[in-house]
Amino acid sequence: MTTSLSPATITIVKATAPALVQHGLAITKRMYERLFVDLEIKALFDEAAQESGEQPKRLAAAIVAFAQNVDNLPALAGAVERMAARHVETRVKPEHYPKVAAALLPAIRDVLGEAATDEVLAAWGEAYTFLADVLIAREAQLYVDAEPTAA
Ligand code: HEM
């Protein structure tokens, strides 16, 4: 993985990660309330949950874990590989990523209130996009690998 986040973003994300960890469950619950208004997204999780009910909750937790390691991205390589594999199994697509961002960032503000300033949310938005781009690229490769090869 390459590092292309600005030093200012890394500083803000790391400084606010403990608050997200502390309020992680509330943020996760709020995020899913917002996310599942979109029935296409809800269906992705409903089908997956039949196999593993608790896993959707790991999504927000993984984003927080990413924030804690935002200055040590090689430490996340294994986690990225597991997430990408699960996303390909559940047919997550690039166009779904902005919808998660649009649920997560307001959920952070809902729960943290004024502590989640515009500057903090902008930094988290940048960090999310960075991780999303890493996942989307890996998933694109896995989708290609899964295609039947022409005889
Ligand atoms: C940066 C963004 C994202 C992160 C960090 C993330 C993280 C994760 C993690 C950690 C898991 C569990 C993997 C495991 O089984 O070990 C997971 C599963 C899953 N994610 Fe994501 N995810 C992201 C974006 C998305 C998006 C955009 C969607 C689609 C709306 C999505 C849908 C799912 C689904 C359906 C599962 C499977 C849930 C289950 O097994 O019950 N994720 N994700």
Short mmCIF file of N, CA and C and ligand atoms in Angstrom, two decimals:
data_model
loop_
_atom_site.label_atom_id
_atom_site.label_comp_id
_atom_site.label_asym_id
_atom_site.label_seq_id
_atom_site.Cartn_x
_atom_site.Cartn_y
_atom_site.Cartn_z
N MET A 1 0.83 -1.20 0.00
CA MET A 1 0.00 0.00 0.00
C MET A 1 0.87 1.26 0.00
N THR A 2 0.43 2.25 -0.70
CA THR A 2 1.16 3.51 -0.70
C THR A 2 0.52 4.47 0.30
N THR A 3 1.32 5.43 0.73
CA THR A 3 0.80 6.44 1.66
C THR A 3 0.61 7.74 0.89
N SER A 4 -0.63 8.19 0.77
CA SER A 4 -0.83 9.45 0.07
C SER A 4 -1.76 10.38 0.83
N LEU A 5 -1.99 10.06 2.09
CA LEU A 5 -2.78 10.98 2.91
C LEU A 5 -1.89 12.12 3.39
N SER A 6 -2.49 13.30 3.51
CA SER A 6 -1.69 14.45 3.95
C SER A 6 -1.34 14.30 5.42
N PRO A 7 -0.18 14.85 5.84
CA PRO A 7 0.18 14.78 7.25
C PRO A 7 -0.89 15.39 8.16
N ALA A 8 -1.55 16.45 7.71
CA ALA A 8 -2.59 17.07 8.54
C ALA A 8 -3.74 16.10 8.77
N THR A 9 -4.14 15.39 7.71
CA THR A 9 -5.23 14.42 7.84
C THR A 9 -4.84 13.30 8.79
N ILE A 10 -3.62 12.80 8.63
CA ILE A 10 -3.15 11.71 9.51
C ILE A 10 -3.19 12.17 10.97
N THR A 11 -2.75 13.38 11.23
CA THR A 11 -2.74 13.90 12.60
C THR A 11 -4.15 13.97 13.17
N ILE A 12 -5.09 14.51 12.39
CA ILE A 12 -6.47 14.66 12.89
C ILE A 12 -7.12 13.30 13.10
N VAL A 13 -6.93 12.41 12.14
CA VAL A 13 -7.58 11.09 12.23
C VAL A 13 -7.05 10.33 13.45
N LYS A 14 -5.75 10.37 13.63
CA LYS A 14 -5.19 9.66 14.79
C LYS A 14 -5.66 10.28 16.11
N ALA A 15 -5.75 11.61 16.13
CA ALA A 15 -6.15 12.30 17.37
C ALA A 15 -7.60 12.00 17.73
N THR A 16 -8.44 11.76 16.74
CA THR A 16 -9.86 11.55 17.01
C THR A 16 -10.24 10.07 17.04
N ALA A 17 -9.32 9.18 16.68
CA ALA A 17 -9.63 7.75 16.69
C ALA A 17 -10.10 7.27 18.06
N PRO A 18 -9.48 7.70 19.18
CA PRO A 18 -9.96 7.20 20.48
C PRO A 18 -11.43 7.52 20.74
N ALA A 19 -11.88 8.69 20.31
CA ALA A 19 -13.30 9.04 20.51
C ALA A 19 -14.20 8.11 19.71
N LEU A 20 -13.73 7.75 18.52
CA LEU A 20 -14.53 6.83 17.71
C LEU A 20 -14.55 5.43 18.30
N VAL A 21 -13.42 5.03 18.88
CA VAL A 21 -13.39 3.71 19.52
C VAL A 21 -14.36 3.71 20.71
N GLN A 22 -14.29 4.77 21.52
CA GLN A 22 -15.14 4.86 22.72
C GLN A 22 -16.61 4.81 22.36
N HIS A 23 -16.97 5.46 21.27
CA HIS A 23 -18.38 5.54 20.87
C HIS A 23 -18.69 4.63 19.68
N GLY A 24 -17.82 3.63 19.49
CA GLY A 24 -17.90 2.82 18.27
C GLY A 24 -19.26 2.17 18.04
N LEU A 25 -19.83 1.61 19.12
CA LEU A 25 -21.10 0.90 18.96
C LEU A 25 -22.21 1.85 18.55
N ALA A 26 -22.25 3.00 19.20
CA ALA A 26 -23.29 3.99 18.86
C ALA A 26 -23.13 4.48 17.43
N ILE A 27 -21.89 4.69 17.03
CA ILE A 27 -21.65 5.16 15.65
C ILE A 27 -22.06 4.08 14.65
N THR A 28 -21.69 2.84 14.97
CA THR A 28 -22.04 1.73 14.08
C THR A 28 -23.56 1.62 13.92
N LYS A 29 -24.27 1.66 15.06
CA LYS A 29 -25.73 1.53 14.99
C LYS A 29 -26.34 2.66 14.17
N ARG A 30 -25.84 3.86 14.41
CA ARG A 30 -26.37 5.02 13.67
C ARG A 30 -26.04 4.90 12.18
N MET A 31 -24.84 4.42 11.89
CA MET A 31 -24.44 4.28 10.49
C MET A 31 -25.38 3.31 9.77
N TYR A 32 -25.69 2.18 10.40
CA TYR A 32 -26.57 1.21 9.74
C TYR A 32 -27.99 1.73 9.60
N GLU A 33 -28.45 2.51 10.58
CA GLU A 33 -29.78 3.13 10.41
C GLU A 33 -29.80 3.97 9.16
N ARG A 34 -28.75 4.75 8.97
CA ARG A 34 -28.69 5.60 7.78
C ARG A 34 -28.48 4.78 6.51
N LEU A 35 -27.60 3.79 6.58
CA LEU A 35 -27.23 3.01 5.38
C LEU A 35 -28.40 2.19 4.85
N PHE A 36 -29.18 1.60 5.75
CA PHE A 36 -30.20 0.65 5.33
C PHE A 36 -31.49 1.30 4.87
N VAL A 37 -31.51 2.63 4.83
CA VAL A 37 -32.61 3.31 4.14
C VAL A 37 -32.56 2.95 2.66
N ASP A 38 -31.34 2.66 2.17
CA ASP A 38 -31.16 2.24 0.78
C ASP A 38 -31.37 0.72 0.71
N LEU A 39 -32.46 0.32 0.07
CA LEU A 39 -32.84 -1.11 0.12
C LEU A 39 -31.89 -2.00 -0.68
N GLU A 40 -31.25 -1.42 -1.68
CA GLU A 40 -30.28 -2.24 -2.44
C GLU A 40 -29.10 -2.60 -1.55
N ILE A 41 -28.65 -1.62 -0.75
CA ILE A 41 -27.54 -1.87 0.18
C ILE A 41 -27.99 -2.83 1.28
N LYS A 42 -29.19 -2.63 1.80
CA LYS A 42 -29.69 -3.50 2.86
C LYS A 42 -29.73 -4.95 2.40
N ALA A 43 -30.11 -5.15 1.13
CA ALA A 43 -30.20 -6.51 0.60
C ALA A 43 -28.84 -7.20 0.58
N LEU A 44 -27.78 -6.45 0.30
CA LEU A 44 -26.43 -7.05 0.31
C LEU A 44 -26.13 -7.63 1.67
N PHE A 45 -26.49 -6.88 2.71
CA PHE A 45 -26.19 -7.31 4.07
C PHE A 45 -27.16 -8.41 4.52
N ASP A 46 -28.42 -8.30 4.12
CA ASP A 46 -29.39 -9.33 4.52
C ASP A 46 -28.95 -10.71 4.04
N GLU A 47 -28.51 -10.76 2.79
CA GLU A 47 -28.09 -12.05 2.25
C GLU A 47 -26.84 -12.55 2.95
N ALA A 48 -25.90 -11.65 3.19
CA ALA A 48 -24.67 -12.05 3.86
C ALA A 48 -24.94 -12.48 5.30
N ALA A 49 -25.88 -11.81 5.95
CA ALA A 49 -26.13 -12.08 7.37
C ALA A 49 -26.68 -13.48 7.59
N GLN A 50 -27.26 -14.06 6.54
CA GLN A 50 -27.74 -15.44 6.70
C GLN A 50 -26.58 -16.37 6.98
N GLU A 51 -25.39 -16.00 6.49
CA GLU A 51 -24.22 -16.82 6.75
C GLU A 51 -23.53 -16.40 8.04
N SER A 52 -23.51 -15.14 8.36
CA SER A 52 -22.70 -14.66 9.49
C SER A 52 -23.33 -13.37 10.03
N GLY A 53 -24.24 -13.52 10.96
CA GLY A 53 -25.03 -12.39 11.41
C GLY A 53 -24.27 -11.20 11.97
N GLU A 54 -23.16 -11.46 12.63
CA GLU A 54 -22.48 -10.38 13.34
C GLU A 54 -21.53 -9.59 12.46
N GLN A 55 -21.20 -10.09 11.29
CA GLN A 55 -20.11 -9.46 10.55
C GLN A 55 -20.37 -8.05 10.05
N PRO A 56 -21.60 -7.68 9.72
CA PRO A 56 -21.76 -6.29 9.26
C PRO A 56 -21.22 -5.27 10.25
N LYS A 57 -21.29 -5.60 11.55
CA LYS A 57 -20.82 -4.65 12.56
C LYS A 57 -19.31 -4.42 12.47
N ARG A 58 -18.62 -5.34 11.81
CA ARG A 58 -17.17 -5.19 11.71
C ARG A 58 -16.76 -4.08 10.76
N LEU A 59 -17.69 -3.65 9.94
CA LEU A 59 -17.34 -2.64 8.94
C LEU A 59 -16.86 -1.35 9.61
N ALA A 60 -17.66 -0.82 10.49
CA ALA A 60 -17.25 0.42 11.15
C ALA A 60 -16.03 0.19 12.04
N ALA A 61 -15.98 -0.97 12.70
CA ALA A 61 -14.82 -1.27 13.54
C ALA A 61 -13.54 -1.29 12.71
N ALA A 62 -13.65 -1.80 11.48
CA ALA A 62 -12.47 -1.86 10.61
C ALA A 62 -12.03 -0.46 10.20
N ILE A 63 -12.99 0.41 10.01
CA ILE A 63 -12.64 1.78 9.63
C ILE A 63 -11.89 2.45 10.79
N VAL A 64 -12.32 2.18 12.02
CA VAL A 64 -11.63 2.73 13.19
C VAL A 64 -10.23 2.13 13.31
N ALA A 65 -10.13 0.82 13.09
CA ALA A 65 -8.82 0.17 13.17
C ALA A 65 -7.87 0.77 12.13
N PHE A 66 -8.43 1.04 10.98
CA PHE A 66 -7.63 1.68 9.94
C PHE A 66 -7.12 3.03 10.44
N ALA A 67 -8.00 3.79 11.08
CA ALA A 67 -7.60 5.12 11.56
C ALA A 67 -6.45 5.02 12.56
N GLN A 68 -6.50 3.99 13.38
CA GLN A 68 -5.45 3.85 14.39
C GLN A 68 -4.10 3.50 13.76
N ASN A 69 -4.16 2.90 12.57
CA ASN A 69 -2.93 2.49 11.88
C ASN A 69 -2.66 3.34 10.65
N VAL A 70 -3.26 4.52 10.61
CA VAL A 70 -3.22 5.31 9.38
C VAL A 70 -1.78 5.73 9.04
N ASP A 71 -0.89 5.72 10.04
CA ASP A 71 0.51 6.03 9.77
C ASP A 71 1.37 4.77 9.71
N ASN A 72 0.71 3.62 9.64
CA ASN A 72 1.44 2.35 9.55
C ASN A 72 0.65 1.39 8.67
N LEU A 73 0.46 1.80 7.41
CA LEU A 73 -0.45 1.07 6.53
C LEU A 73 -0.04 -0.37 6.23
N PRO A 74 1.25 -0.69 6.19
CA PRO A 74 1.59 -2.10 5.93
C PRO A 74 0.98 -3.05 6.96
N ALA A 75 0.73 -2.54 8.17
CA ALA A 75 0.13 -3.38 9.22
C ALA A 75 -1.28 -3.81 8.84
N LEU A 76 -1.88 -3.13 7.88
CA LEU A 76 -3.27 -3.41 7.52
C LEU A 76 -3.42 -4.34 6.33
N ALA A 77 -2.30 -4.78 5.76
CA ALA A 77 -2.38 -5.55 4.52
C ALA A 77 -3.24 -6.80 4.67
N GLY A 78 -3.08 -7.53 5.77
CA GLY A 78 -3.86 -8.75 5.97
C GLY A 78 -5.34 -8.46 6.11
N ALA A 79 -5.65 -7.38 6.84
CA ALA A 79 -7.06 -7.00 7.02
C ALA A 79 -7.68 -6.61 5.68
N VAL A 80 -6.93 -5.89 4.87
CA VAL A 80 -7.44 -5.49 3.55
C VAL A 80 -7.76 -6.73 2.72
N GLU A 81 -6.89 -7.70 2.79
CA GLU A 81 -7.09 -8.93 2.00
C GLU A 81 -8.38 -9.65 2.44
N ARG A 82 -8.62 -9.74 3.75
CA ARG A 82 -9.83 -10.41 4.24
C ARG A 82 -11.09 -9.63 3.85
N MET A 83 -11.03 -8.30 4.01
CA MET A 83 -12.20 -7.48 3.65
C MET A 83 -12.51 -7.62 2.17
N ALA A 84 -11.48 -7.53 1.33
CA ALA A 84 -11.70 -7.59 -0.11
C ALA A 84 -12.31 -8.93 -0.50
N ALA A 85 -11.81 -10.01 0.11
CA ALA A 85 -12.34 -11.33 -0.21
C ALA A 85 -13.82 -11.42 0.16
N ARG A 86 -14.16 -10.92 1.33
CA ARG A 86 -15.57 -10.98 1.78
C ARG A 86 -16.45 -10.08 0.90
N HIS A 87 -15.93 -8.95 0.51
CA HIS A 87 -16.71 -8.05 -0.34
C HIS A 87 -16.99 -8.68 -1.70
N VAL A 88 -16.02 -9.40 -2.23
CA VAL A 88 -16.24 -10.04 -3.54
C VAL A 88 -17.26 -11.17 -3.38
N GLU A 89 -17.19 -11.90 -2.28
CA GLU A 89 -18.20 -12.95 -2.02
C GLU A 89 -19.61 -12.37 -1.95
N THR A 90 -19.72 -11.17 -1.37
CA THR A 90 -21.06 -10.58 -1.18
C THR A 90 -21.39 -9.57 -2.29
N ARG A 91 -20.56 -9.53 -3.34
CA ARG A 91 -20.80 -8.72 -4.54
C ARG A 91 -20.86 -7.22 -4.24
N VAL A 92 -19.98 -6.75 -3.36
CA VAL A 92 -19.86 -5.30 -3.14
C VAL A 92 -19.21 -4.69 -4.37
N LYS A 93 -19.71 -3.52 -4.79
CA LYS A 93 -19.22 -2.86 -6.00
C LYS A 93 -18.70 -1.46 -5.68
N PRO A 94 -17.86 -0.89 -6.57
CA PRO A 94 -17.30 0.44 -6.30
C PRO A 94 -18.37 1.49 -6.00
N GLU A 95 -19.49 1.41 -6.70
CA GLU A 95 -20.52 2.45 -6.52
C GLU A 95 -21.18 2.40 -5.13
N HIS A 96 -20.96 1.31 -4.38
CA HIS A 96 -21.51 1.23 -3.03
C HIS A 96 -20.70 2.06 -2.02
N TYR A 97 -19.43 2.29 -2.34
CA TYR A 97 -18.55 2.95 -1.35
C TYR A 97 -19.00 4.35 -0.96
N PRO A 98 -19.40 5.20 -1.93
CA PRO A 98 -19.86 6.54 -1.50
C PRO A 98 -21.08 6.48 -0.60
N LYS A 99 -21.90 5.44 -0.75
CA LYS A 99 -23.09 5.33 0.08
C LYS A 99 -22.72 5.04 1.54
N VAL A 100 -21.68 4.24 1.72
CA VAL A 100 -21.22 3.98 3.09
C VAL A 100 -20.62 5.26 3.68
N ALA A 101 -19.87 6.00 2.87
CA ALA A 101 -19.32 7.28 3.36
C ALA A 101 -20.44 8.22 3.76
N ALA A 102 -21.49 8.25 2.95
CA ALA A 102 -22.61 9.16 3.21
C ALA A 102 -23.40 8.76 4.44
N ALA A 103 -23.25 7.51 4.89
CA ALA A 103 -23.88 7.07 6.14
C ALA A 103 -22.93 7.23 7.32
N LEU A 104 -21.66 6.92 7.10
CA LEU A 104 -20.69 6.93 8.20
C LEU A 104 -20.40 8.33 8.71
N LEU A 105 -20.13 9.25 7.80
CA LEU A 105 -19.68 10.58 8.25
C LEU A 105 -20.77 11.31 9.03
N PRO A 106 -22.02 11.34 8.55
CA PRO A 106 -23.07 11.96 9.38
C PRO A 106 -23.30 11.20 10.69
N ALA A 107 -23.08 9.88 10.68
CA ALA A 107 -23.25 9.10 11.92
C ALA A 107 -22.22 9.53 12.95
N ILE A 108 -21.01 9.82 12.49
CA ILE A 108 -19.97 10.30 13.41
C ILE A 108 -20.42 11.62 14.03
N ARG A 109 -20.98 12.48 13.19
CA ARG A 109 -21.44 13.77 13.73
C ARG A 109 -22.64 13.58 14.66
N ASP A 110 -23.56 12.70 14.28
CA ASP A 110 -24.73 12.45 15.13
C ASP A 110 -24.30 12.07 16.55
N VAL A 111 -23.25 11.23 16.63
CA VAL A 111 -22.87 10.68 17.93
C VAL A 111 -21.89 11.59 18.67
N LEU A 112 -20.92 12.14 17.96
CA LEU A 112 -19.90 12.96 18.64
C LEU A 112 -20.33 14.41 18.80
N GLY A 113 -21.34 14.81 18.08
CA GLY A 113 -21.83 16.19 18.21
C GLY A 113 -20.78 17.20 17.77
N GLU A 114 -20.64 18.26 18.55
CA GLU A 114 -19.78 19.37 18.13
C GLU A 114 -18.30 19.00 18.11
N ALA A 115 -17.92 17.90 18.77
CA ALA A 115 -16.53 17.46 18.70
C ALA A 115 -16.15 17.08 17.27
N ALA A 116 -17.15 16.66 16.49
CA ALA A 116 -16.91 16.32 15.08
C ALA A 116 -17.05 17.59 14.25
N THR A 117 -16.02 18.40 14.27
CA THR A 117 -16.02 19.65 13.51
C THR A 117 -15.96 19.35 12.01
N ASP A 118 -16.18 20.36 11.21
CA ASP A 118 -16.06 20.17 9.76
C ASP A 118 -14.66 19.69 9.39
N GLU A 119 -13.67 20.21 10.09
CA GLU A 119 -12.28 19.81 9.81
C GLU A 119 -12.08 18.32 10.11
N VAL A 120 -12.64 17.88 11.24
CA VAL A 120 -12.50 16.46 11.61
C VAL A 120 -13.22 15.58 10.58
N LEU A 121 -14.42 15.96 10.21
CA LEU A 121 -15.16 15.13 9.25
C LEU A 121 -14.49 15.13 7.89
N ALA A 122 -13.90 16.25 7.49
CA ALA A 122 -13.19 16.28 6.20
C ALA A 122 -12.00 15.33 6.23
N ALA A 123 -11.29 15.30 7.36
CA ALA A 123 -10.15 14.40 7.49
C ALA A 123 -10.60 12.94 7.43
N TRP A 124 -11.69 12.63 8.11
CA TRP A 124 -12.21 11.26 8.09
C TRP A 124 -12.72 10.89 6.69
N GLY A 125 -13.30 11.85 6.02
CA GLY A 125 -13.76 11.60 4.65
C GLY A 125 -12.59 11.27 3.74
N GLU A 126 -11.51 12.01 3.90
CA GLU A 126 -10.32 11.76 3.08
C GLU A 126 -9.74 10.38 3.40
N ALA A 127 -9.68 10.05 4.69
CA ALA A 127 -9.12 8.76 5.09
C ALA A 127 -9.99 7.61 4.59
N TYR A 128 -11.31 7.77 4.68
CA TYR A 128 -12.23 6.74 4.19
C TYR A 128 -12.02 6.52 2.69
N THR A 129 -11.93 7.62 1.95
CA THR A 129 -11.77 7.50 0.50
C THR A 129 -10.48 6.79 0.15
N PHE A 130 -9.46 7.07 0.92
CA PHE A 130 -8.17 6.41 0.68
C PHE A 130 -8.32 4.89 0.86
N LEU A 131 -8.92 4.48 1.98
CA LEU A 131 -9.09 3.05 2.24
C LEU A 131 -10.03 2.43 1.20
N ALA A 132 -11.08 3.15 0.85
CA ALA A 132 -12.02 2.64 -0.16
C ALA A 132 -11.28 2.40 -1.48
N ASP A 133 -10.41 3.31 -1.87
CA ASP A 133 -9.68 3.14 -3.13
C ASP A 133 -8.79 1.90 -3.09
N VAL A 134 -8.16 1.66 -1.94
CA VAL A 134 -7.32 0.46 -1.80
C VAL A 134 -8.20 -0.79 -1.96
N LEU A 135 -9.36 -0.81 -1.29
CA LEU A 135 -10.24 -1.98 -1.36
C LEU A 135 -10.80 -2.16 -2.77
N ILE A 136 -11.24 -1.07 -3.38
CA ILE A 136 -11.84 -1.15 -4.72
C ILE A 136 -10.83 -1.74 -5.71
N ALA A 137 -9.57 -1.30 -5.62
CA ALA A 137 -8.54 -1.80 -6.54
C ALA A 137 -8.31 -3.29 -6.32
N ARG A 138 -8.22 -3.70 -5.08
CA ARG A 138 -7.98 -5.13 -4.79
C ARG A 138 -9.18 -5.97 -5.23
N GLU A 139 -10.39 -5.45 -4.97
CA GLU A 139 -11.60 -6.20 -5.34
C GLU A 139 -11.72 -6.31 -6.86
N ALA A 140 -11.35 -5.25 -7.58
CA ALA A 140 -11.41 -5.31 -9.05
C ALA A 140 -10.53 -6.45 -9.55
N GLN A 141 -9.35 -6.61 -8.94
CA GLN A 141 -8.45 -7.69 -9.34
C GLN A 141 -9.06 -9.05 -9.00
N LEU A 142 -9.68 -9.15 -7.83
CA LEU A 142 -10.29 -10.44 -7.44
C LEU A 142 -11.47 -10.78 -8.35
N TYR A 143 -12.25 -9.79 -8.75
CA TYR A 143 -13.36 -10.07 -9.68
C TYR A 143 -12.82 -10.58 -11.02
N VAL A 144 -11.73 -9.98 -11.49
CA VAL A 144 -11.12 -10.44 -12.75
C VAL A 144 -10.62 -11.87 -12.58
N ASP A 145 -9.93 -12.14 -11.46
CA ASP A 145 -9.38 -13.47 -11.23
C ASP A 145 -10.48 -14.53 -11.19
N ALA A 146 -11.68 -14.12 -10.71
CA ALA A 146 -12.78 -15.08 -10.56
C ALA A 146 -13.50 -15.36 -11.87
N GLU A 147 -13.23 -14.53 -12.90
CA GLU A 147 -13.90 -14.75 -14.19
C GLU A 147 -13.37 -16.02 -14.84
N PRO A 148 -14.25 -16.77 -15.50
CA PRO A 148 -13.76 -17.94 -16.21
C PRO A 148 -12.82 -17.50 -17.35
N THR A 149 -11.74 -18.19 -17.51
CA THR A 149 -10.82 -17.83 -18.61
C THR A 149 -11.34 -18.39 -19.92
N ALA A 150 -11.13 -17.63 -21.00
CA ALA A 150 -11.61 -18.08 -22.32
C ALA A 150 -10.83 -19.32 -22.74
N ALA A 151 -11.55 -20.28 -23.28
CA ALA A 151 -10.89 -21.53 -23.68
C ALA A 151 -10.12 -21.33 -24.97
C1 HEM B 1 -13.74 1.48 3.55
C2 HEM B 1 -14.90 0.87 3.54
C3 HEM B 1 -15.19 -0.49 4.11
C4 HEM B 1 -14.58 -1.18 5.13
C5 HEM B 1 -13.42 -0.74 5.99
C6 HEM B 1 -15.27 -2.45 5.26
C7 HEM B 1 -14.96 -3.44 6.18
C8 HEM B 1 -15.54 -4.70 6.25
C9 HEM B 1 -15.14 -5.77 7.13
C10 HEM B 1 -14.02 -5.70 8.14
C11 HEM B 1 -15.95 -6.83 6.90
C12 HEM B 1 -15.90 -8.22 7.59
C13 HEM B 1 -14.90 -9.08 6.83
C14 HEM B 1 -14.77 -10.45 7.43
O1 HEM B 1 -15.63 -11.29 7.20
O2 HEM B 1 -13.78 -10.68 8.13
C15 HEM B 1 -16.87 -6.43 5.86
C16 HEM B 1 -17.85 -7.23 5.37
C17 HEM B 1 -18.86 -6.77 4.56
N1 HEM B 1 -18.92 -5.54 3.97
FE1 HEM B 1 -17.55 -4.08 4.09
N2 HEM B 1 -16.26 -2.52 4.35
C18 HEM B 1 -16.26 -1.34 3.63
C19 HEM B 1 -17.12 -1.00 2.62
C20 HEM B 1 -18.24 -1.72 2.30
C21 HEM B 1 -19.23 -1.29 1.34
C22 HEM B 1 -19.16 -0.03 0.49
C23 HEM B 1 -20.22 -2.23 1.33
C24 HEM B 1 -21.48 -2.25 0.53
C25 HEM B 1 -22.44 -1.46 0.81
C26 HEM B 1 -19.82 -3.26 2.27
C27 HEM B 1 -20.53 -4.40 2.53
C28 HEM B 1 -20.09 -5.47 3.26
C29 HEM B 1 -20.81 -6.74 3.37
C30 HEM B 1 -22.15 -7.07 2.72
C31 HEM B 1 -20.03 -7.55 4.18
C32 HEM B 1 -20.32 -8.99 4.62
C33 HEM B 1 -21.08 -8.99 5.92
C34 HEM B 1 -21.32 -10.40 6.42
O3 HEM B 1 -20.48 -11.27 6.20
O4 HEM B 1 -22.34 -10.60 7.08
N3 HEM B 1 -18.62 -2.92 2.83
N4 HEM B 1 -16.59 -5.15 5.48
#
